């Protein structure tokens, strides 16, 4: 009997040598763990501390936690004076009065923030440190500025700190702190200005003739005009109305002296969203979920404007002046097939978007400019009176701009002083910290080497940068202090693993979320100084989780076919249980790191790998080309060919297992979700015989059907670069599925990688008359599964596949 494609509802199965589906009891299990147990997620591991924040007096830390396994997480607090005490759960009333994040004045004696659509001003008394306890005593008083049904937001202080500037109904307002009065600073209006209808020449002549003939009509008109001028003279000074049509106004900024207002206007593209049917609903009817457009569709067009309040005029920044704005991407050369010479420049400038500005204390404006084709980022000084742009730094990448502190719309940057800007750049091949003088253009690298600055924050006195970096090893992340003039990166954390720090307002303390390879995240306190000992605050794991001796995966490097060293995690079974089979795991997201010494976001998979090792399988988890943490060349190694080097790294990993660890090359499986599911499909379709079995979870099957933001970075767009899409999409390689066994698993309400992806591939496999594949669907699951029952069913199938084909 043939192994036919179908929708299955079996809890487990094995594939016979003849491809027959044989329903049978679950495979035997030599592990003390069960799949149902580990797929309970947090209910089995424990609810780990998250969302760390400090009280304004730096004496108390708040975090969300759920040690009692309640229905919902709650907010807890604990004082640094008693870190070994029991954290207390906040009441609803305490949560209501907690300040939100906001903006401080220069002396940090005032803080303004928005909460529930209203504005608040927190007055903080000066620090009075207790030298003996190293604890700061700080009192505060809270004043509610607004209490309205409208939403006030984005509060900040004016340059002279006498006013609070905020946004409401697409306009800027100023609330005077001393007087309590509110002034509207802008009058931006959607739509078009209503003007008097222009009279035809005939009607103009008729009116003039009437006024000439009848004295009373002329007198009345004159009286009306005099009255109008008087009314206008008596009106208080108001900002000039500016009508912005049907575009979307956003990114409101204002210079410290309140003279210049900056804004963006966006013409929203007419994009066609995709529909995702939801079959299991409360209504009992099929409901439609709206999802994102597909890559390559029309994109929003934006312009960047300046409103000079003193001159009461609006003007826009011209981007044709930007260096390199006409440059063509090199990939287009592959499509230049006629006999004319290649022209490297476009006739029209490329589309760009401006972000910012960030103002210096004396009113200079720093903006970033990104090209829509993702190839360029410019840091520029914006001349507010003219709208002119001055280049400070230009980063160009023929693949795409990205990396820590660089990707995204704005990046990690700011003013060190009124003449110096700091920023992150991948110019050296790794993300590092730089400064540039805005007058001389002198640029200085503050850090360098084959490691990355993952995050950078400026101390409040601007003497130091606080950094998160993988300087010691790509497998750990530590907290450092660096003088703003450059010099030695002083490491402050010492435990091996990862440290996610939250600095106290007085910068004397660190609240750290720390974890190790087999130790989940916990909250620690530490003084902000070298050599300080961290103190553990929480213990979150369950008794059942603690019973099992979780492996610490070995961190290994193996040689790829192109000579590169590839990092991986290795899980070994005990010698007596070793069965000669192996599984390769492919993490998702592409740009993500999973080979490291901290608690993985793929913690269910970590536990499943322990389960597999208990049952005799060796597991290899690879940080393939495209993964995070290894610099620009590793990040962009998949440009224009997903399923190229990222896949060959998995294939080379399989060879490493066979050559170095005695694995039977005929008994290696592969699995992963999302990007990992995509790689699994490419492995089964384009490298037949390497993997005997593959489980592809929520997989991208055709990149032309994924979203624009992610896909256009790596593959450009389908219309411009069809070569990249055809060689990168599994659906075009399905004919190559000639060996092995494939199980595909997908949530039907997936609004990220839509269910349509796997349905289209299934139809392709049907038409190609392919055998030895199955599809399992999960009706109530989105891209990230939620229900433990779904997780359990999914991994029982994967376990059944590997047990039935690899042992």
PDB file of C-alpha atoms in Angstrom, residues 428-607:
ATOM      1  CA  UNK A 428      33.919  47.129  10.225  1.00  0.00           C
ATOM      2  CA  UNK A 429      31.937  43.938   9.660  1.00  0.00           C
ATOM      3  CA  UNK A 430      30.714  43.822  13.275  1.00  0.00           C
ATOM      4  CA  UNK A 431      28.349  46.164  15.093  1.00  0.00           C
ATOM      5  CA  UNK A 432      30.469  48.660  17.018  1.00  0.00           C
ATOM      6  CA  UNK A 433      30.139  52.012  18.737  1.00  0.00           C
ATOM      7  CA  UNK A 434      31.303  55.218  17.042  1.00  0.00           C
ATOM      8  CA  UNK A 435      31.258  58.972  17.504  1.00  0.00           C
ATOM      9  CA  UNK A 436      31.318  61.690  14.852  1.00  0.00           C
ATOM     10  CA  UNK A 437      31.905  65.429  15.249  1.00  0.00           C
ATOM     11  CA  UNK A 438      29.101  67.255  13.458  1.00  0.00           C
ATOM     12  CA  UNK A 439      31.256  70.215  12.445  1.00  0.00           C
ATOM     13  CA  UNK A 440      34.540  68.580  11.389  1.00  0.00           C
ATOM     14  CA  UNK A 441      33.155  65.182  10.369  1.00  0.00           C
ATOM     15  CA  UNK A 442      35.891  63.449  12.393  1.00  0.00           C
ATOM     16  CA  UNK A 443      34.808  59.888  13.143  1.00  0.00           C
ATOM     17  CA  UNK A 444      36.123  57.707  15.967  1.00  0.00           C
ATOM     18  CA  UNK A 445      35.591  54.024  16.713  1.00  0.00           C
ATOM     19  CA  UNK A 446      35.098  53.525  20.440  1.00  0.00           C
ATOM     20  CA  UNK A 447      35.040  49.716  20.187  1.00  0.00           C
ATOM     21  CA  UNK A 448      36.527  47.295  17.686  1.00  0.00           C
ATOM     22  CA  UNK A 449      37.199  43.605  17.193  1.00  0.00           C
ATOM     23  CA  UNK A 450      35.479  40.425  16.088  1.00  0.00           C
ATOM     24  CA  UNK A 451      32.584  40.762  18.487  1.00  0.00           C
ATOM     25  CA  UNK A 452      29.405  42.809  18.604  1.00  0.00           C
ATOM     26  CA  UNK A 453      27.985  45.603  20.700  1.00  0.00           C
ATOM     27  CA  UNK A 454      24.477  44.300  21.193  1.00  0.00           C
ATOM     28  CA  UNK A 455      23.141  47.333  23.031  1.00  0.00           C
ATOM     29  CA  UNK A 456      24.466  50.670  24.286  1.00  0.00           C
ATOM     30  CA  UNK A 457      23.067  53.224  26.743  1.00  0.00           C
ATOM     31  CA  UNK A 458      24.576  56.516  27.826  1.00  0.00           C
ATOM     32  CA  UNK A 459      24.947  57.184  31.545  1.00  0.00           C
ATOM     33  CA  UNK A 460      22.996  60.165  32.835  1.00  0.00           C
ATOM     34  CA  UNK A 461      26.225  62.149  33.479  1.00  0.00           C
ATOM     35  CA  UNK A 462      27.422  61.209  29.943  1.00  0.00           C
ATOM     36  CA  UNK A 463      30.736  59.886  31.276  1.00  0.00           C
ATOM     37  CA  UNK A 464      30.145  56.237  30.378  1.00  0.00           C
ATOM     38  CA  UNK A 465      28.389  53.963  27.982  1.00  0.00           C
ATOM     39  CA  UNK A 466      26.747  50.905  29.484  1.00  0.00           C
ATOM     40  CA  UNK A 467      27.075  48.073  26.987  1.00  0.00           C
ATOM     41  CA  UNK A 468      25.793  44.582  26.396  1.00  0.00           C
ATOM     42  CA  UNK A 469      28.309  42.646  24.317  1.00  0.00           C
ATOM     43  CA  UNK A 470      29.555  39.184  23.376  1.00  0.00           C
ATOM     44  CA  UNK A 471      33.194  40.260  23.551  1.00  0.00           C
ATOM     45  CA  UNK A 472      34.383  37.285  25.610  1.00  0.00           C
ATOM     46  CA  UNK A 473      32.742  34.674  23.386  1.00  0.00           C
ATOM     47  CA  UNK A 474      29.817  34.669  20.958  1.00  0.00           C
ATOM     48  CA  UNK A 475      28.112  32.240  23.345  1.00  0.00           C
ATOM     49  CA  UNK A 476      27.784  34.638  26.316  1.00  0.00           C
ATOM     50  CA  UNK A 477      26.479  38.169  26.882  1.00  0.00           C
ATOM     51  CA  UNK A 478      27.899  40.439  29.547  1.00  0.00           C
ATOM     52  CA  UNK A 479      27.463  43.944  30.926  1.00  0.00           C
ATOM     53  CA  UNK A 480      30.289  46.449  30.425  1.00  0.00           C
ATOM     54  CA  UNK A 481      31.160  50.046  31.193  1.00  0.00           C
ATOM     55  CA  UNK A 482      33.080  52.127  28.656  1.00  0.00           C
ATOM     56  CA  UNK A 483      34.295  55.741  29.012  1.00  0.00           C
ATOM     57  CA  UNK A 484      32.647  57.962  26.398  1.00  0.00           C
ATOM     58  CA  UNK A 485      36.121  59.007  25.282  1.00  0.00           C
ATOM     59  CA  UNK A 486      36.926  55.372  24.459  1.00  0.00           C
ATOM     60  CA  UNK A 487      39.392  53.022  26.078  1.00  0.00           C
ATOM     61  CA  UNK A 488      38.920  49.886  28.110  1.00  0.00           C
ATOM     62  CA  UNK A 489      35.607  48.028  28.125  1.00  0.00           C
ATOM     63  CA  UNK A 490      35.294  47.183  31.806  1.00  0.00           C
ATOM     64  CA  UNK A 491      33.330  43.987  32.360  1.00  0.00           C
ATOM     65  CA  UNK A 492      31.013  44.124  35.357  1.00  0.00           C
ATOM     66  CA  UNK A 493      29.265  40.725  35.230  1.00  0.00           C
ATOM     67  CA  UNK A 494      31.117  37.496  35.894  1.00  0.00           C
ATOM     68  CA  UNK A 495      28.719  34.547  35.786  1.00  0.00           C
ATOM     69  CA  UNK A 496      28.870  32.499  32.569  1.00  0.00           C
ATOM     70  CA  UNK A 497      25.692  32.902  30.523  1.00  0.00           C
ATOM     71  CA  UNK A 498      23.497  35.856  29.628  1.00  0.00           C
ATOM     72  CA  UNK A 499      22.698  39.001  31.598  1.00  0.00           C
ATOM     73  CA  UNK A 500      19.739  41.225  30.760  1.00  0.00           C
ATOM     74  CA  UNK A 501      20.245  44.302  32.907  1.00  0.00           C
ATOM     75  CA  UNK A 502      17.960  47.105  34.044  1.00  0.00           C
ATOM     76  CA  UNK A 503      19.830  50.000  35.598  1.00  0.00           C
ATOM     77  CA  UNK A 504      18.371  51.775  38.629  1.00  0.00           C
ATOM     78  CA  UNK A 505      17.541  55.487  38.192  1.00  0.00           C
ATOM     79  CA  UNK A 506      20.475  56.478  40.402  1.00  0.00           C
ATOM     80  CA  UNK A 507      22.700  54.046  38.424  1.00  0.00           C
ATOM     81  CA  UNK A 508      23.987  52.438  41.632  1.00  0.00           C
ATOM     82  CA  UNK A 509      22.254  49.105  41.154  1.00  0.00           C
ATOM     83  CA  UNK A 510      21.549  46.514  38.475  1.00  0.00           C
ATOM     84  CA  UNK A 511      18.471  44.345  38.331  1.00  0.00           C
ATOM     85  CA  UNK A 512      19.594  41.422  36.204  1.00  0.00           C
ATOM     86  CA  UNK A 513      17.652  38.677  34.521  1.00  0.00           C
ATOM     87  CA  UNK A 514      20.260  35.929  34.373  1.00  0.00           C
ATOM     88  CA  UNK A 515      20.241  32.432  32.914  1.00  0.00           C
ATOM     89  CA  UNK A 516      22.576  29.617  31.904  1.00  0.00           C
ATOM     90  CA  UNK A 517      22.265  26.845  29.328  1.00  0.00           C
ATOM     91  CA  UNK A 518      20.214  24.558  31.574  1.00  0.00           C
ATOM     92  CA  UNK A 519      19.113  27.134  34.170  1.00  0.00           C
ATOM     93  CA  UNK A 520      16.055  29.269  33.355  1.00  0.00           C
ATOM     94  CA  UNK A 521      15.926  33.022  33.852  1.00  0.00           C
ATOM     95  CA  UNK A 522      15.899  34.353  37.419  1.00  0.00           C
ATOM     96  CA  UNK A 523      16.082  37.839  38.909  1.00  0.00           C
ATOM     97  CA  UNK A 524      19.315  38.984  40.584  1.00  0.00           C
ATOM     98  CA  UNK A 525      20.481  42.221  42.252  1.00  0.00           C
ATOM     99  CA  UNK A 526      24.014  43.536  41.857  1.00  0.00           C
ATOM    100  CA  UNK A 527      25.823  46.752  42.699  1.00  0.00           C
ATOM    101  CA  UNK A 528      26.958  48.637  39.620  1.00  0.00           C
ATOM    102  CA  UNK A 529      30.690  48.136  40.102  1.00  0.00           C
ATOM    103  CA  UNK A 530      33.351  45.642  39.037  1.00  0.00           C
ATOM    104  CA  UNK A 531      33.673  42.621  41.293  1.00  0.00           C
ATOM    105  CA  UNK A 532      30.232  42.999  42.859  1.00  0.00           C
ATOM    106  CA  UNK A 533      28.557  39.722  43.722  1.00  0.00           C
ATOM    107  CA  UNK A 534      25.069  39.134  42.267  1.00  0.00           C
ATOM    108  CA  UNK A 535      22.338  38.105  44.715  1.00  0.00           C
ATOM    109  CA  UNK A 536      19.538  35.853  43.535  1.00  0.00           C
ATOM    110  CA  UNK A 537      16.059  37.167  44.257  1.00  0.00           C
ATOM    111  CA  UNK A 538      13.654  34.667  42.680  1.00  0.00           C
ATOM    112  CA  UNK A 539      13.437  30.906  42.407  1.00  0.00           C
ATOM    113  CA  UNK A 540      10.846  30.148  39.786  1.00  0.00           C
ATOM    114  CA  UNK A 541      11.262  26.582  38.556  1.00  0.00           C
ATOM    115  CA  UNK A 542       8.822  23.882  39.619  1.00  0.00           C
ATOM    116  CA  UNK A 543       9.643  20.833  41.696  1.00  0.00           C
ATOM    117  CA  UNK A 544       8.994  18.564  38.703  1.00  0.00           C
ATOM    118  CA  UNK A 545      11.403  20.562  36.543  1.00  0.00           C
ATOM    119  CA  UNK A 546      14.090  20.390  39.211  1.00  0.00           C
ATOM    120  CA  UNK A 547      13.891  16.599  39.444  1.00  0.00           C
ATOM    121  CA  UNK A 548      15.476  16.092  36.040  1.00  0.00           C
ATOM    122  CA  UNK A 549      19.277  16.487  35.535  1.00  0.00           C
ATOM    123  CA  UNK A 550      19.127  18.756  32.463  1.00  0.00           C
ATOM    124  CA  UNK A 551      22.089  18.431  30.123  1.00  0.00           C
ATOM    125  CA  UNK A 552      24.414  21.296  29.445  1.00  0.00           C
ATOM    126  CA  UNK A 553      24.768  21.079  25.653  1.00  0.00           C
ATOM    127  CA  UNK A 554      28.329  20.971  24.377  1.00  0.00           C
ATOM    128  CA  UNK A 555      29.326  23.977  22.267  1.00  0.00           C
ATOM    129  CA  UNK A 556      31.218  22.778  19.214  1.00  0.00           C
ATOM    130  CA  UNK A 557      32.526  24.106  15.916  1.00  0.00           C
ATOM    131  CA  UNK A 558      32.581  22.061  12.728  1.00  0.00           C
ATOM    132  CA  UNK A 559      34.074  22.822   9.349  1.00  0.00           C
ATOM    133  CA  UNK A 560      31.668  23.762   6.540  1.00  0.00           C
ATOM    134  CA  UNK A 561      32.264  22.745   2.948  1.00  0.00           C
ATOM    135  CA  UNK A 562      33.369  26.308   2.103  1.00  0.00           C
ATOM    136  CA  UNK A 563      35.952  26.272   4.917  1.00  0.00           C
ATOM    137  CA  UNK A 564      34.006  28.325   7.447  1.00  0.00           C
ATOM    138  CA  UNK A 565      33.720  27.229  11.072  1.00  0.00           C
ATOM    139  CA  UNK A 566      30.089  26.688  12.052  1.00  0.00           C
ATOM    140  CA  UNK A 567      28.941  26.832  15.710  1.00  0.00           C
ATOM    141  CA  UNK A 568      26.529  24.269  17.108  1.00  0.00           C
ATOM    142  CA  UNK A 569      25.066  22.773  20.258  1.00  0.00           C
ATOM    143  CA  UNK A 570      25.551  19.035  20.720  1.00  0.00           C
ATOM    144  CA  UNK A 571      23.384  16.774  22.899  1.00  0.00           C
ATOM    145  CA  UNK A 572      24.898  13.346  23.484  1.00  0.00           C
ATOM    146  CA  UNK A 573      23.083  10.268  24.773  1.00  0.00           C
ATOM    147  CA  UNK A 574      24.689   8.173  27.483  1.00  0.00           C
ATOM    148  CA  UNK A 575      27.034   5.616  25.957  1.00  0.00           C
ATOM    149  CA  UNK A 576      24.860   2.640  26.850  1.00  0.00           C
ATOM    150  CA  UNK A 577      21.792   4.214  25.231  1.00  0.00           C
ATOM    151  CA  UNK A 578      23.424   5.478  22.066  1.00  0.00           C
ATOM    152  CA  UNK A 579      21.503   4.050  19.089  1.00  0.00           C
ATOM    153  CA  UNK A 580      23.505   5.505  16.175  1.00  0.00           C
ATOM    154  CA  UNK A 581      20.712   7.808  15.043  1.00  0.00           C
ATOM    155  CA  UNK A 582      20.738  11.618  15.117  1.00  0.00           C
ATOM    156  CA  UNK A 583      18.483  14.628  14.693  1.00  0.00           C
ATOM    157  CA  UNK A 584      19.474  18.077  13.402  1.00  0.00           C
ATOM    158  CA  UNK A 585      17.403  20.966  14.767  1.00  0.00           C
ATOM    159  CA  UNK A 586      17.019  24.196  12.759  1.00  0.00           C
ATOM    160  CA  UNK A 587      16.015  27.267  14.749  1.00  0.00           C
ATOM    161  CA  UNK A 588      13.521  29.744  13.326  1.00  0.00           C
ATOM    162  CA  UNK A 589      13.570  33.461  12.505  1.00  0.00           C
ATOM    163  CA  UNK A 590      16.770  33.197  10.480  1.00  0.00           C
ATOM    164  CA  UNK A 591      18.431  36.091  12.310  1.00  0.00           C
ATOM    165  CA  UNK A 592      18.394  34.539  15.777  1.00  0.00           C
ATOM    166  CA  UNK A 593      21.007  32.891  17.971  1.00  0.00           C
ATOM    167  CA  UNK A 594      20.366  29.515  19.582  1.00  0.00           C
ATOM    168  CA  UNK A 595      23.931  28.288  20.153  1.00  0.00           C
ATOM    169  CA  UNK A 596      24.789  29.896  23.470  1.00  0.00           C
ATOM    170  CA  UNK A 597      25.100  29.448  27.223  1.00  0.00           C
ATOM    171  CA  UNK A 598      21.711  30.739  28.337  1.00  0.00           C
ATOM    172  CA  UNK A 599      18.123  29.567  28.631  1.00  0.00           C
ATOM    173  CA  UNK A 600      16.802  29.347  25.117  1.00  0.00           C
ATOM    174  CA  UNK A 601      13.632  30.916  23.774  1.00  0.00           C
ATOM    175  CA  UNK A 602      13.316  27.434  22.229  1.00  0.00           C
ATOM    176  CA  UNK A 603      13.067  25.918  25.678  1.00  0.00           C
ATOM    177  CA  UNK A 604      10.500  23.279  24.689  1.00  0.00           C
ATOM    178  CA  UNK A 605      12.887  22.127  21.987  1.00  0.00           C
ATOM    179  CA  UNK A 606      15.744  22.114  24.527  1.00  0.00           C
ATOM    180  CA  UNK A 607      13.699  19.778  26.715  1.00  0.00           C
TER     181      UNK A 607
END
